[in-house]
mmCIF file of C-alpha atoms in Angstrom:
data_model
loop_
_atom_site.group_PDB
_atom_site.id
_atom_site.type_symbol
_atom_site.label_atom_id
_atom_site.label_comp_id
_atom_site.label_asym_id
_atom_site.label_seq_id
_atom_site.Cartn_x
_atom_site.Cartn_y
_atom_site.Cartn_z
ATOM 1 C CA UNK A 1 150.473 -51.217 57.419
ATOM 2 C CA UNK A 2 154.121 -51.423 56.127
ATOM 3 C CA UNK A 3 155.471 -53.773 53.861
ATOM 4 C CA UNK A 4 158.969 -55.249 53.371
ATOM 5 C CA UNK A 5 158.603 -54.201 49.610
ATOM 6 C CA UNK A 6 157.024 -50.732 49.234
ATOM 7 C CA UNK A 7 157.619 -47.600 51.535
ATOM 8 C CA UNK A 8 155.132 -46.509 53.925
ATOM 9 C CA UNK A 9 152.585 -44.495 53.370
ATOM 10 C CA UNK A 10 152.750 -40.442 54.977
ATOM 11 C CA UNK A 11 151.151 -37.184 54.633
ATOM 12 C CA UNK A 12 152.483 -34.421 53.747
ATOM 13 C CA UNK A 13 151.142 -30.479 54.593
ATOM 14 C CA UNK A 14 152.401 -27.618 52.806
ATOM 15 C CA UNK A 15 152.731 -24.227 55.000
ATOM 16 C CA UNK A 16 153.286 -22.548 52.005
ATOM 17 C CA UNK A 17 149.603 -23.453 50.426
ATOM 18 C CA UNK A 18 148.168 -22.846 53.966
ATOM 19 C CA UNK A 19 148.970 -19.582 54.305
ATOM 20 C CA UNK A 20 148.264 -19.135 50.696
ATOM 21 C CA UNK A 21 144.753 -20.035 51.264
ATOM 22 C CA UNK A 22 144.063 -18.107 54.292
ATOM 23 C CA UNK A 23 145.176 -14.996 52.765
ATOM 24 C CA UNK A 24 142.242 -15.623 50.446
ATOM 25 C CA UNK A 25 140.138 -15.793 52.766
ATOM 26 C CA UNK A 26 141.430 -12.797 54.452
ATOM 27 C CA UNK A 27 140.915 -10.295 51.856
ATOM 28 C CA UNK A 28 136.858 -10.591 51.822
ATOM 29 C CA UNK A 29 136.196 -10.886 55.745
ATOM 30 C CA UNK A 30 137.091 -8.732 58.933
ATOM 31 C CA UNK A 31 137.939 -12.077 61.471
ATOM 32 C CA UNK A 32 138.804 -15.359 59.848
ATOM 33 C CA UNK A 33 139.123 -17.894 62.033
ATOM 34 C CA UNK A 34 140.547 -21.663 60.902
ATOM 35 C CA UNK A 35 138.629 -24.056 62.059
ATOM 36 C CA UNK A 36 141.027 -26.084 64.201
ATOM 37 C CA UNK A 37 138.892 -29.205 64.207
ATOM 38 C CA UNK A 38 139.408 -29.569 60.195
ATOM 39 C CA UNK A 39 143.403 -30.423 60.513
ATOM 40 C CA UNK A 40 144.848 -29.550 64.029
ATOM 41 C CA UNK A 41 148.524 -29.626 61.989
ATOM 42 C CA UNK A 42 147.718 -26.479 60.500
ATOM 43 C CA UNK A 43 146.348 -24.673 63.897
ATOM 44 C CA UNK A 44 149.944 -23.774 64.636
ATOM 45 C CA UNK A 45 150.421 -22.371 61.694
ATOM 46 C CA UNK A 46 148.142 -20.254 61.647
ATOM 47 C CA UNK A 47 148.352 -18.617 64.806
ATOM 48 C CA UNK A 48 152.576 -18.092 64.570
ATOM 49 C CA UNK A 49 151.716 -16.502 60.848
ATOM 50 C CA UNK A 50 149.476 -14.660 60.742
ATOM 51 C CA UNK A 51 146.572 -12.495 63.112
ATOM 52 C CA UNK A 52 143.293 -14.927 62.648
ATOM 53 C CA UNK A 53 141.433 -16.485 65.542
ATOM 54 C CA UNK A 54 141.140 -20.148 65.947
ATOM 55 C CA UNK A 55 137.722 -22.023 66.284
ATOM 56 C CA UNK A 56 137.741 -24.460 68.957
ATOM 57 C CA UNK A 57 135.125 -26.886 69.863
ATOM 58 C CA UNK A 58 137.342 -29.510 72.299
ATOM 59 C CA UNK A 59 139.736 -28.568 75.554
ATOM 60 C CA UNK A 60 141.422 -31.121 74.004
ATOM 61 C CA UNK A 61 142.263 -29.173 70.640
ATOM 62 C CA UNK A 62 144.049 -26.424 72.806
ATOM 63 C CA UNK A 63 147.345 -28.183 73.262
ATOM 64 C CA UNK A 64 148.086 -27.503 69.692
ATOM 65 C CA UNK A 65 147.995 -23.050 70.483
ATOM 66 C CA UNK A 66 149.693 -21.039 72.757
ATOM 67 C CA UNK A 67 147.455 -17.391 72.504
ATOM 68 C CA UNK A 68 144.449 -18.332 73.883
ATOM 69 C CA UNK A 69 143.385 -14.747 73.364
ATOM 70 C CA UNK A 70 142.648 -15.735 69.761
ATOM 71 C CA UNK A 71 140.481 -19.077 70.277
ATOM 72 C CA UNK A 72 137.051 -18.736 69.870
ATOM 73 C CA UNK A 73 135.554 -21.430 71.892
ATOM 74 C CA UNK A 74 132.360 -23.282 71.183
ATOM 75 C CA UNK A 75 130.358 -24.291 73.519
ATOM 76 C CA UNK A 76 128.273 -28.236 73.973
ATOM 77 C CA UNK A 77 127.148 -28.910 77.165
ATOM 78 C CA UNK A 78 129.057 -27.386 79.252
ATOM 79 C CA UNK A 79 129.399 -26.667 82.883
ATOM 80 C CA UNK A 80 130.289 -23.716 85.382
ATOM 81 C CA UNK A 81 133.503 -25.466 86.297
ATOM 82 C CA UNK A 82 134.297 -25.722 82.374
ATOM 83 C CA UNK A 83 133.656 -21.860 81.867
ATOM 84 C CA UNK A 84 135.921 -21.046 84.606
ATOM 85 C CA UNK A 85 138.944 -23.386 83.188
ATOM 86 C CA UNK A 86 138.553 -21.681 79.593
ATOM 87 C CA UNK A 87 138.626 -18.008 81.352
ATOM 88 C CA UNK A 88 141.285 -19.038 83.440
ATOM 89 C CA UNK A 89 143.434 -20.104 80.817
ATOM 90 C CA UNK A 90 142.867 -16.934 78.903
ATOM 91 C CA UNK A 91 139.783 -17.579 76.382
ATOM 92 C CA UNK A 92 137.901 -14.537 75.956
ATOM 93 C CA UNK A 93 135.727 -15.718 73.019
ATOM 94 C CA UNK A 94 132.696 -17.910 72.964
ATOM 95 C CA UNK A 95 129.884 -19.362 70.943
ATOM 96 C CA UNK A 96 126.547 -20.649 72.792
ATOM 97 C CA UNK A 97 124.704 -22.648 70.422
ATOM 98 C CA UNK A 98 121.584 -23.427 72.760
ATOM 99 C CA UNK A 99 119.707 -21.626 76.046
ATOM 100 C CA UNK A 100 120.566 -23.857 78.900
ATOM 101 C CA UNK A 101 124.627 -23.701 77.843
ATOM 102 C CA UNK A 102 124.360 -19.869 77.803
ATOM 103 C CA UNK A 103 122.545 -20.046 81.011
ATOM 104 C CA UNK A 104 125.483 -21.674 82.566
ATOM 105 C CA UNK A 105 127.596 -19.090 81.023
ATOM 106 C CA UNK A 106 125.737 -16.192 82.505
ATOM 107 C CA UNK A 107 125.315 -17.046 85.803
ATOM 108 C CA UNK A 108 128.902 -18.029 86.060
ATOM 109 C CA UNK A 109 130.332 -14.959 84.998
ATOM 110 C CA UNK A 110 127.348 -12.406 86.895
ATOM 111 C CA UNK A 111 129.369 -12.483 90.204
ATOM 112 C CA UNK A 112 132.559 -11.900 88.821
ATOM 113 C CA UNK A 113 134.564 -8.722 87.099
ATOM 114 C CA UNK A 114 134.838 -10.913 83.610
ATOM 115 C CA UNK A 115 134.408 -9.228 80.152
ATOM 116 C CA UNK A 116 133.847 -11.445 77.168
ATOM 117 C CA UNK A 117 132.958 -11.702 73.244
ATOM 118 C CA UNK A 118 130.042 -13.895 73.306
ATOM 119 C CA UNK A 119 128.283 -15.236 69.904
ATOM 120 C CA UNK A 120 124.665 -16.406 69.714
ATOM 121 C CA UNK A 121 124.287 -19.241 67.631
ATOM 122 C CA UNK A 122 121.389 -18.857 65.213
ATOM 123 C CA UNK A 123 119.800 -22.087 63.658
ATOM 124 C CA UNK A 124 119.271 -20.610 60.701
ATOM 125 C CA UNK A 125 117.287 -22.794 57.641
ATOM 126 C CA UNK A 126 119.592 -25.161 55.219
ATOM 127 C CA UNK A 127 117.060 -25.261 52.445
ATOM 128 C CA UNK A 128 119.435 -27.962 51.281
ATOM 129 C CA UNK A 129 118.665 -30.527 53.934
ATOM 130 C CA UNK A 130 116.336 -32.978 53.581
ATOM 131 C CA UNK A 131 117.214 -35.889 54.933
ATOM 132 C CA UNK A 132 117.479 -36.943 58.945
ATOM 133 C CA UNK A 133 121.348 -37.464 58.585
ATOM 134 C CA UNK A 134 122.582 -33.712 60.403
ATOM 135 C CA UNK A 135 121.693 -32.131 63.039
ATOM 136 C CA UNK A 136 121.078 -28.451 62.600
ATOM 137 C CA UNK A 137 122.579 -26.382 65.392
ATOM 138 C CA UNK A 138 121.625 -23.277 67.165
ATOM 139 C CA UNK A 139 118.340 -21.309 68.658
ATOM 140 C CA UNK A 140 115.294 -20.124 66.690
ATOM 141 C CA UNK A 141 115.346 -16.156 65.602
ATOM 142 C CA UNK A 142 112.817 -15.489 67.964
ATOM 143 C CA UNK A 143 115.129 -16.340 71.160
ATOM 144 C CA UNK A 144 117.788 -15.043 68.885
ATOM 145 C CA UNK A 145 116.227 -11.474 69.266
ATOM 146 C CA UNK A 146 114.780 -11.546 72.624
ATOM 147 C CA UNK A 147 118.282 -12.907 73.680
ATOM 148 C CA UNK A 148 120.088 -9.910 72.386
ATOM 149 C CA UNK A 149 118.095 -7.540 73.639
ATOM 150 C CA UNK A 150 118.770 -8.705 77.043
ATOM 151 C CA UNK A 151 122.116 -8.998 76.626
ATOM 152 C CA UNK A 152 122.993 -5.903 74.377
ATOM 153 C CA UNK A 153 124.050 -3.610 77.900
ATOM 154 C CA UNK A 154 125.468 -6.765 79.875
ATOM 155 C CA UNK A 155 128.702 -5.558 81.534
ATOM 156 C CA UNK A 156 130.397 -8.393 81.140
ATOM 157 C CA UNK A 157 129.941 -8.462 77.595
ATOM 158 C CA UNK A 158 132.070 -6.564 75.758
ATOM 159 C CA UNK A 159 131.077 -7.148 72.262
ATOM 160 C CA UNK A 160 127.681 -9.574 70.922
ATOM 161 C CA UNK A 161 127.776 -11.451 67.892
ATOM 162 C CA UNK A 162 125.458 -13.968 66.053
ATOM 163 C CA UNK A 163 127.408 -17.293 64.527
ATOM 164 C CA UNK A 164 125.398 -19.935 62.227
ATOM 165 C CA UNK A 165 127.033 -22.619 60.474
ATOM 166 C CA UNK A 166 125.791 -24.428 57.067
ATOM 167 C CA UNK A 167 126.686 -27.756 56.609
ATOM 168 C CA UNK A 168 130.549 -28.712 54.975
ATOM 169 C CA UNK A 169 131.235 -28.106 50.898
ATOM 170 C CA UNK A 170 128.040 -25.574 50.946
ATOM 171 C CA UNK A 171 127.996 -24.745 47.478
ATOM 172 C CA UNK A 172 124.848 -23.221 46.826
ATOM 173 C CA UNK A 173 123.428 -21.312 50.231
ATOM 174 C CA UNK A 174 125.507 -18.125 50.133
ATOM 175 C CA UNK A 175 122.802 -15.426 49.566
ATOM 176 C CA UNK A 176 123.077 -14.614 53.028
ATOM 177 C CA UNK A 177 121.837 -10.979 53.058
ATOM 178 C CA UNK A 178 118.184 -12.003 52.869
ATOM 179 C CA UNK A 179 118.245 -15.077 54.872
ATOM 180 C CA UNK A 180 119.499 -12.750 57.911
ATOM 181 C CA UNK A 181 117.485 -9.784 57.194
ATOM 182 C CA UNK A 182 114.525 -12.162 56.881
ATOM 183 C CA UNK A 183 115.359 -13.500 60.741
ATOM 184 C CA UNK A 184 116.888 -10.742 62.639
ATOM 185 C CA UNK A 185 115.283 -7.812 63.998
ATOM 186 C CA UNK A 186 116.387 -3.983 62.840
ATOM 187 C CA UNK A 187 117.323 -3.897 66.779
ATOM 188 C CA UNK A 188 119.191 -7.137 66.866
ATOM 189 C CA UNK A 189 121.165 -5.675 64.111
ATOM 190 C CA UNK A 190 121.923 -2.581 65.846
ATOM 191 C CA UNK A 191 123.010 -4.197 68.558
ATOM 192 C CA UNK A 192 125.583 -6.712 67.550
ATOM 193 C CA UNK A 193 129.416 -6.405 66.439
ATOM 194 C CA UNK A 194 129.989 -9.482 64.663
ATOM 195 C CA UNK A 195 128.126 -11.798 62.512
ATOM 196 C CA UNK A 196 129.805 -15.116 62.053
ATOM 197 C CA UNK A 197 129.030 -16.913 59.438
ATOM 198 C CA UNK A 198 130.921 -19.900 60.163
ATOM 199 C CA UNK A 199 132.716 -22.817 57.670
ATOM 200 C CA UNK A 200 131.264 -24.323 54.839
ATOM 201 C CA UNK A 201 133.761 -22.838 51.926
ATOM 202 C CA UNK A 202 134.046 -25.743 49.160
ATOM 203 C CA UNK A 203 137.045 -27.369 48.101
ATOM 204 C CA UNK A 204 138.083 -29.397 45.100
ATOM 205 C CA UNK A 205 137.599 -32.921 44.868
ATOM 206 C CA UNK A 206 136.781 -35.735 42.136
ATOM 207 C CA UNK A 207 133.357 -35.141 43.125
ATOM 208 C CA UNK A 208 132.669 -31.565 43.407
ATOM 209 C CA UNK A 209 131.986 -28.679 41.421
ATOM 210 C CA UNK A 210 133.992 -25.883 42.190
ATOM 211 C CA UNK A 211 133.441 -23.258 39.685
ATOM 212 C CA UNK A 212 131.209 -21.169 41.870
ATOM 213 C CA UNK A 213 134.316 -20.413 44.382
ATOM 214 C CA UNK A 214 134.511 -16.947 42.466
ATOM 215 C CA UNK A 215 130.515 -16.335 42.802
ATOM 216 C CA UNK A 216 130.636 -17.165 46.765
ATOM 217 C CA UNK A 217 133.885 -14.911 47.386
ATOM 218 C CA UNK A 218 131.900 -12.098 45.516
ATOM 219 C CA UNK A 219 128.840 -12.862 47.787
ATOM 220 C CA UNK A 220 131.114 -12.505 50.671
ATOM 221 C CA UNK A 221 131.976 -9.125 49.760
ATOM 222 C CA UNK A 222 128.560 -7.908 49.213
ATOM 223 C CA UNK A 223 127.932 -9.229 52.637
ATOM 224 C CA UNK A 224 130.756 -7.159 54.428
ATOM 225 C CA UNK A 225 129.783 -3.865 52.549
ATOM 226 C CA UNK A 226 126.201 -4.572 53.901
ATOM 227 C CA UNK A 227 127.348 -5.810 57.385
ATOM 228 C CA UNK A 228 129.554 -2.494 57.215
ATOM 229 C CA UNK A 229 127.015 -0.295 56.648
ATOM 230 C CA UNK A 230 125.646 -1.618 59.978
ATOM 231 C CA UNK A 231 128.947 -1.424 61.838
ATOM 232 C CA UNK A 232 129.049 -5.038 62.095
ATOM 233 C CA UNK A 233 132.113 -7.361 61.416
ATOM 234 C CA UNK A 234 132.138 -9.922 59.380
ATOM 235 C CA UNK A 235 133.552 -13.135 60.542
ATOM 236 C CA UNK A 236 134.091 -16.858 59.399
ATOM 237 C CA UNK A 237 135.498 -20.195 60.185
ATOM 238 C CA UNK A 238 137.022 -21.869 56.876
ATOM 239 C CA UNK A 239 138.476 -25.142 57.579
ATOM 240 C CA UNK A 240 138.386 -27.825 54.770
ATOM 241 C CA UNK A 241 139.151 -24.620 52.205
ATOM 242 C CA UNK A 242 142.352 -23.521 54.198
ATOM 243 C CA UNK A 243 143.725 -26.917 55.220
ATOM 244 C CA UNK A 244 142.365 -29.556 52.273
ATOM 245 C CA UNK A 245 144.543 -27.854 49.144
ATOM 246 C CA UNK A 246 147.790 -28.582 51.487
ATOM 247 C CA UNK A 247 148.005 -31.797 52.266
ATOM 248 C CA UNK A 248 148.877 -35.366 50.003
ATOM 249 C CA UNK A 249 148.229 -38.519 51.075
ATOM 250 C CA UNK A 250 150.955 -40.333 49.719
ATOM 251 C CA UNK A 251 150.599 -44.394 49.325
ATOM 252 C CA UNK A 252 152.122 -47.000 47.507
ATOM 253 C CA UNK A 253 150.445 -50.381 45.378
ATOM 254 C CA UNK A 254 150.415 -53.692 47.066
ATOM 255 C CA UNK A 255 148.005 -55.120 44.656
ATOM 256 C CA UNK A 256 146.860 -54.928 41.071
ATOM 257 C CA UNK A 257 143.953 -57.692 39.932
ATOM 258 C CA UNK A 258 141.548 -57.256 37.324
ATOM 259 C CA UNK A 259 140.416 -53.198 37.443
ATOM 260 C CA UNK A 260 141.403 -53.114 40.589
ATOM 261 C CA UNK A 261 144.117 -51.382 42.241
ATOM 262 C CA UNK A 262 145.444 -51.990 46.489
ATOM 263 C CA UNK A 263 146.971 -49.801 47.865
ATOM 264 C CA UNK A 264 148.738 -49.434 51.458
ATOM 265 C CA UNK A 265 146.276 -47.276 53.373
ATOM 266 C CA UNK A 266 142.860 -47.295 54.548
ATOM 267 C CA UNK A 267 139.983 -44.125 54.709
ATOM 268 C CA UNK A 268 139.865 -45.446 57.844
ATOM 269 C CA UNK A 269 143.123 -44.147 59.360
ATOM 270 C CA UNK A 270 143.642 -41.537 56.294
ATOM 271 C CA UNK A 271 140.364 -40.055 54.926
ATOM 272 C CA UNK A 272 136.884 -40.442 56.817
ATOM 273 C CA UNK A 273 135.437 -38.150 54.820
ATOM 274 C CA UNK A 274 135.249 -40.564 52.022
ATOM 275 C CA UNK A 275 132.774 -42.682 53.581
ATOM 276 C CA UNK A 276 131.297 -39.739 56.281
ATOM 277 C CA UNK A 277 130.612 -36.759 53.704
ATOM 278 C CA UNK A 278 131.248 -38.669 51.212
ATOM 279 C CA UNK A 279 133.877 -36.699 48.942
ATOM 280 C CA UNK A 280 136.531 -38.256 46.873
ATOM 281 C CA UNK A 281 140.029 -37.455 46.917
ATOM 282 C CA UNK A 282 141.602 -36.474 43.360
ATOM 283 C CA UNK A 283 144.362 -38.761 42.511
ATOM 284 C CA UNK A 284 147.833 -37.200 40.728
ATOM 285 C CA UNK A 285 147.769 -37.980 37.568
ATOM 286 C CA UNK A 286 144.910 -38.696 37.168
ATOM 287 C CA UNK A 287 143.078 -38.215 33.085
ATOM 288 C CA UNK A 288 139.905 -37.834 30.960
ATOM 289 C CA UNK A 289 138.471 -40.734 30.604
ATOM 290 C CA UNK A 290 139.223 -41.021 26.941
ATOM 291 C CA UNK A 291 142.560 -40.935 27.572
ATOM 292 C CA UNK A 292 143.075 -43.746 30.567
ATOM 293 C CA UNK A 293 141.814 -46.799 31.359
ATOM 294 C CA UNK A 294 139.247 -47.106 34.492
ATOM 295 C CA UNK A 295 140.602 -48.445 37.968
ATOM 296 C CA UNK A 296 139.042 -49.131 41.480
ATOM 297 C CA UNK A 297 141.147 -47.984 44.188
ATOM 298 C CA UNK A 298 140.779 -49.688 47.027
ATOM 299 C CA UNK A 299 142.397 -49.021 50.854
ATOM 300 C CA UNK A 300 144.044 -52.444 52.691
ATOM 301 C CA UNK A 301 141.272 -53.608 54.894
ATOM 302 C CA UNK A 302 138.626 -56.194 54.332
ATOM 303 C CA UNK A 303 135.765 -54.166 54.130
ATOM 304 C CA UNK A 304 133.657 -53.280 51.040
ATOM 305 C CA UNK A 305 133.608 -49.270 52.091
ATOM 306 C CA UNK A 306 136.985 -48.922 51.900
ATOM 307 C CA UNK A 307 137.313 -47.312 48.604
ATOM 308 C CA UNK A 308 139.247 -44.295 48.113
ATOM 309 C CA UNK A 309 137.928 -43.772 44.297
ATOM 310 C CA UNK A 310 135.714 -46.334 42.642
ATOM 311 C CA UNK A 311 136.452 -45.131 39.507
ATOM 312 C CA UNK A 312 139.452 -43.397 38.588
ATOM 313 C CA UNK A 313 141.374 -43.243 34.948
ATOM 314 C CA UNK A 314 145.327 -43.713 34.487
ATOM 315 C CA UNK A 315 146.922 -43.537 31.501
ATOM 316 C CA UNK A 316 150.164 -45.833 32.268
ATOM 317 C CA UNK A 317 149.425 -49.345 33.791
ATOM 318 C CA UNK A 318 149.429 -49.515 37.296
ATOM 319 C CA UNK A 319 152.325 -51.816 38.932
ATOM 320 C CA UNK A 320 153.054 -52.986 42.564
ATOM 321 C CA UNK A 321 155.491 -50.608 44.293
ATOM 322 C CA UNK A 322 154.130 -47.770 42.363
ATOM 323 C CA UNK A 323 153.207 -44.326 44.098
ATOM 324 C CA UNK A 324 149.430 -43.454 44.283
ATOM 325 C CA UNK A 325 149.580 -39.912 46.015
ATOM 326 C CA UNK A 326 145.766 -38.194 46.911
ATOM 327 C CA UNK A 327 145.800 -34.872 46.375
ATOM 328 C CA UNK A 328 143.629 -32.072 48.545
ATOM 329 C CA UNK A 329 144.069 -34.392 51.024
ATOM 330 C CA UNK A 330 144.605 -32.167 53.678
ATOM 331 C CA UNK A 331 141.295 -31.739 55.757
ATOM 332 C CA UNK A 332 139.739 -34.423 57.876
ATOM 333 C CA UNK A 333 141.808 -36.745 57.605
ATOM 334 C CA UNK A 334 141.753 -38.581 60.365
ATOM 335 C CA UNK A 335 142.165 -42.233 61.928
ATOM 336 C CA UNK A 336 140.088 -44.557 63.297
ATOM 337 C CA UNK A 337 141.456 -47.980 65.265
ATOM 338 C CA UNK A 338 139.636 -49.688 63.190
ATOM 339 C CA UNK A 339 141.221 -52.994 62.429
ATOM 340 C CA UNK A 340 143.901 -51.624 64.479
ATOM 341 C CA UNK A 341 144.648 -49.440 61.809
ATOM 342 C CA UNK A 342 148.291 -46.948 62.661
ATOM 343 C CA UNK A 343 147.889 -43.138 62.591
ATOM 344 C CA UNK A 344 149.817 -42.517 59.058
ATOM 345 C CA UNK A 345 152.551 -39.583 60.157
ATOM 346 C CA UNK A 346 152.437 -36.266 58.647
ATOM 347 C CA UNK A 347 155.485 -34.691 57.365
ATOM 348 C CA UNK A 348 155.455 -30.487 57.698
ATOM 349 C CA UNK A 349 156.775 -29.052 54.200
ATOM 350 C CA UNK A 350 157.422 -25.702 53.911
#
């Protein structure tokens, strides 16, 4: 990926804008928890700076923490001998998204003195999917509250929680008082501690509105007064929002034909999420388009989905050697060996 006549390309994360962004967050719930799958970079940040949890779905992800007090680990088809290896190294906190992995979970702790915090995943309706492209998560509200009740005086169980998840950038499915009062029972309200509504918080890219951040932080607080009113905590798992507003992806021109501008770096070992979500990372600089002219940008490798912006507008002419640096570039952004593509290193700013 280098060149012998422009640098090479690097990320860099801000600590500052991280912990900036969690506090945030922090103000309108009871347990945040950074979702450590979004940027593992930041995980350590989070848990030497401040007192959140961390949202694990891989063993693999827990080299990157120390406290495993504070992960909340969630499960996928799991095992007895996996359950004991996450106790055992000191997890506390789980989230079953389906019967037969919280069957494996119950019947491995029953013989034993263990006490855990253990969150029922709920699938709960994306009105906004309607296409097969995601899988929606979790059990129906009917095992939901059948599964509580049972569970509500377990021993082991030292405080019950219900966890759902809408999909990534949810901009519009934050009314989230009547979607849970239409599933749950008054009972399975009573009965749990925490409701966890998982990630979803938007971020800002070339291709997303975010003007309705304000309106979704002010639904979040009329969803803790409610959930407080019911002695229940309020918990979620903000990745993209903590971790995207931190990081640059900084790159340099190789090429310049036509419209078209090369640059040193591919989505594929940079930013996935163009071609997986798909959202587009702002470029620095960047203007109206009445006041630039219009460029592609396009990453090193041969194929036609590589395309960091299709259309983007820059006032000055672009020139080989020149800096192109991606802004919000922070979450997701990882590599692929495609092509044999190198992992572009990430240097920690404070």
């Amino acid at each position: 990926m280098s060149s012998p006549t422009v640098p090479s390309p690097k990320f860099t994360l801000s600590k500052k804008v991280v912990l900036e962004q969690y506090k945030k967050v922090r103000e309108v719930v009871d347990i945040p928890a950074f979702s450590s799958k979004t940027n593992p970079r930041v995980s350590p940040m989070i848990e030497e700076n401040t007192d959140g949890f961390l949202s694990v779905h891989m063993i693999n992800e827990l080299k990157h923490l120390k406290d495993m007090s504070r992960v909340l680990f969630l499960a996928q088809g799991w095992t007895s001998e996996i359950v004991e290896d996450l106790y055992e190294r000191g997890i506390r906190s789980f989230a079953v998204d389906n019967e037969f992995d919280l069957d494996v979970l119950l019947s491995t702790i029953e013989p034993t003195d263990w006490k855990i915090t253990l969150l029922l995943r709920l699938k709960l309706k994306e009105h906004s999917l309607r296409t097969e492209r995601y899988f929606v998560f979790g059990m129906t509200s009917d095992v939901i509250n059948e599964r509580v009740a049972q569970l509500k005086d377990d021993p082991h169980i030292e405080q019950l929680g219900v966890h759902f998840h809408r999909k990534t950038q949810n901009v519009n499915e934050w009314k989230i008082q009547q979607d849970i009062e239409d599933v749950l029972s008054e009972e399975t309200l009573e009965a749990i501690d925490i409701l966890n509504i998982g990630g979803g918080l938007p971020s800002e890219y070339a291709n997303t509105n975010v003007d309705v951040i304000g309106g979704i932080f002010r639904r979040l607080t009329e969803l803790r007064e409610w959930l407080h009113e019911k002695e229940i905590q309020l918990m979620i798992e903000p990745g993209r929002f903590i971790s995207a507003p931190a990081g640059k992806l900084i790159t340099y021109i190789t090429g310049v034909y036509d419209n078209n501008i090369i640059v040193n770096a591919s989505v594929y070992n940079s930013d996935m999420d163009a071609i997986l979500v798909p959202v587009k990372l702002r470029v620095e600089g960047e203007v109206g388009n009445n006041a630039g002219k219009p460029y592609v940008i396009k990453g090193s490798t041969p194929c036609s989905m590589d395309l960091f912006r299709y259309r983007v507008y820059l006032k000055d002419e672009p020139k080989i050697g020149d800096e192109i640096v991606f802004i919000n570039a922070g979450a997701y952004n990882f590599t692929s060996n495609f092509c044999d593509l190198e992992e572009i290193p990430t240097e920690i700013i404070e």
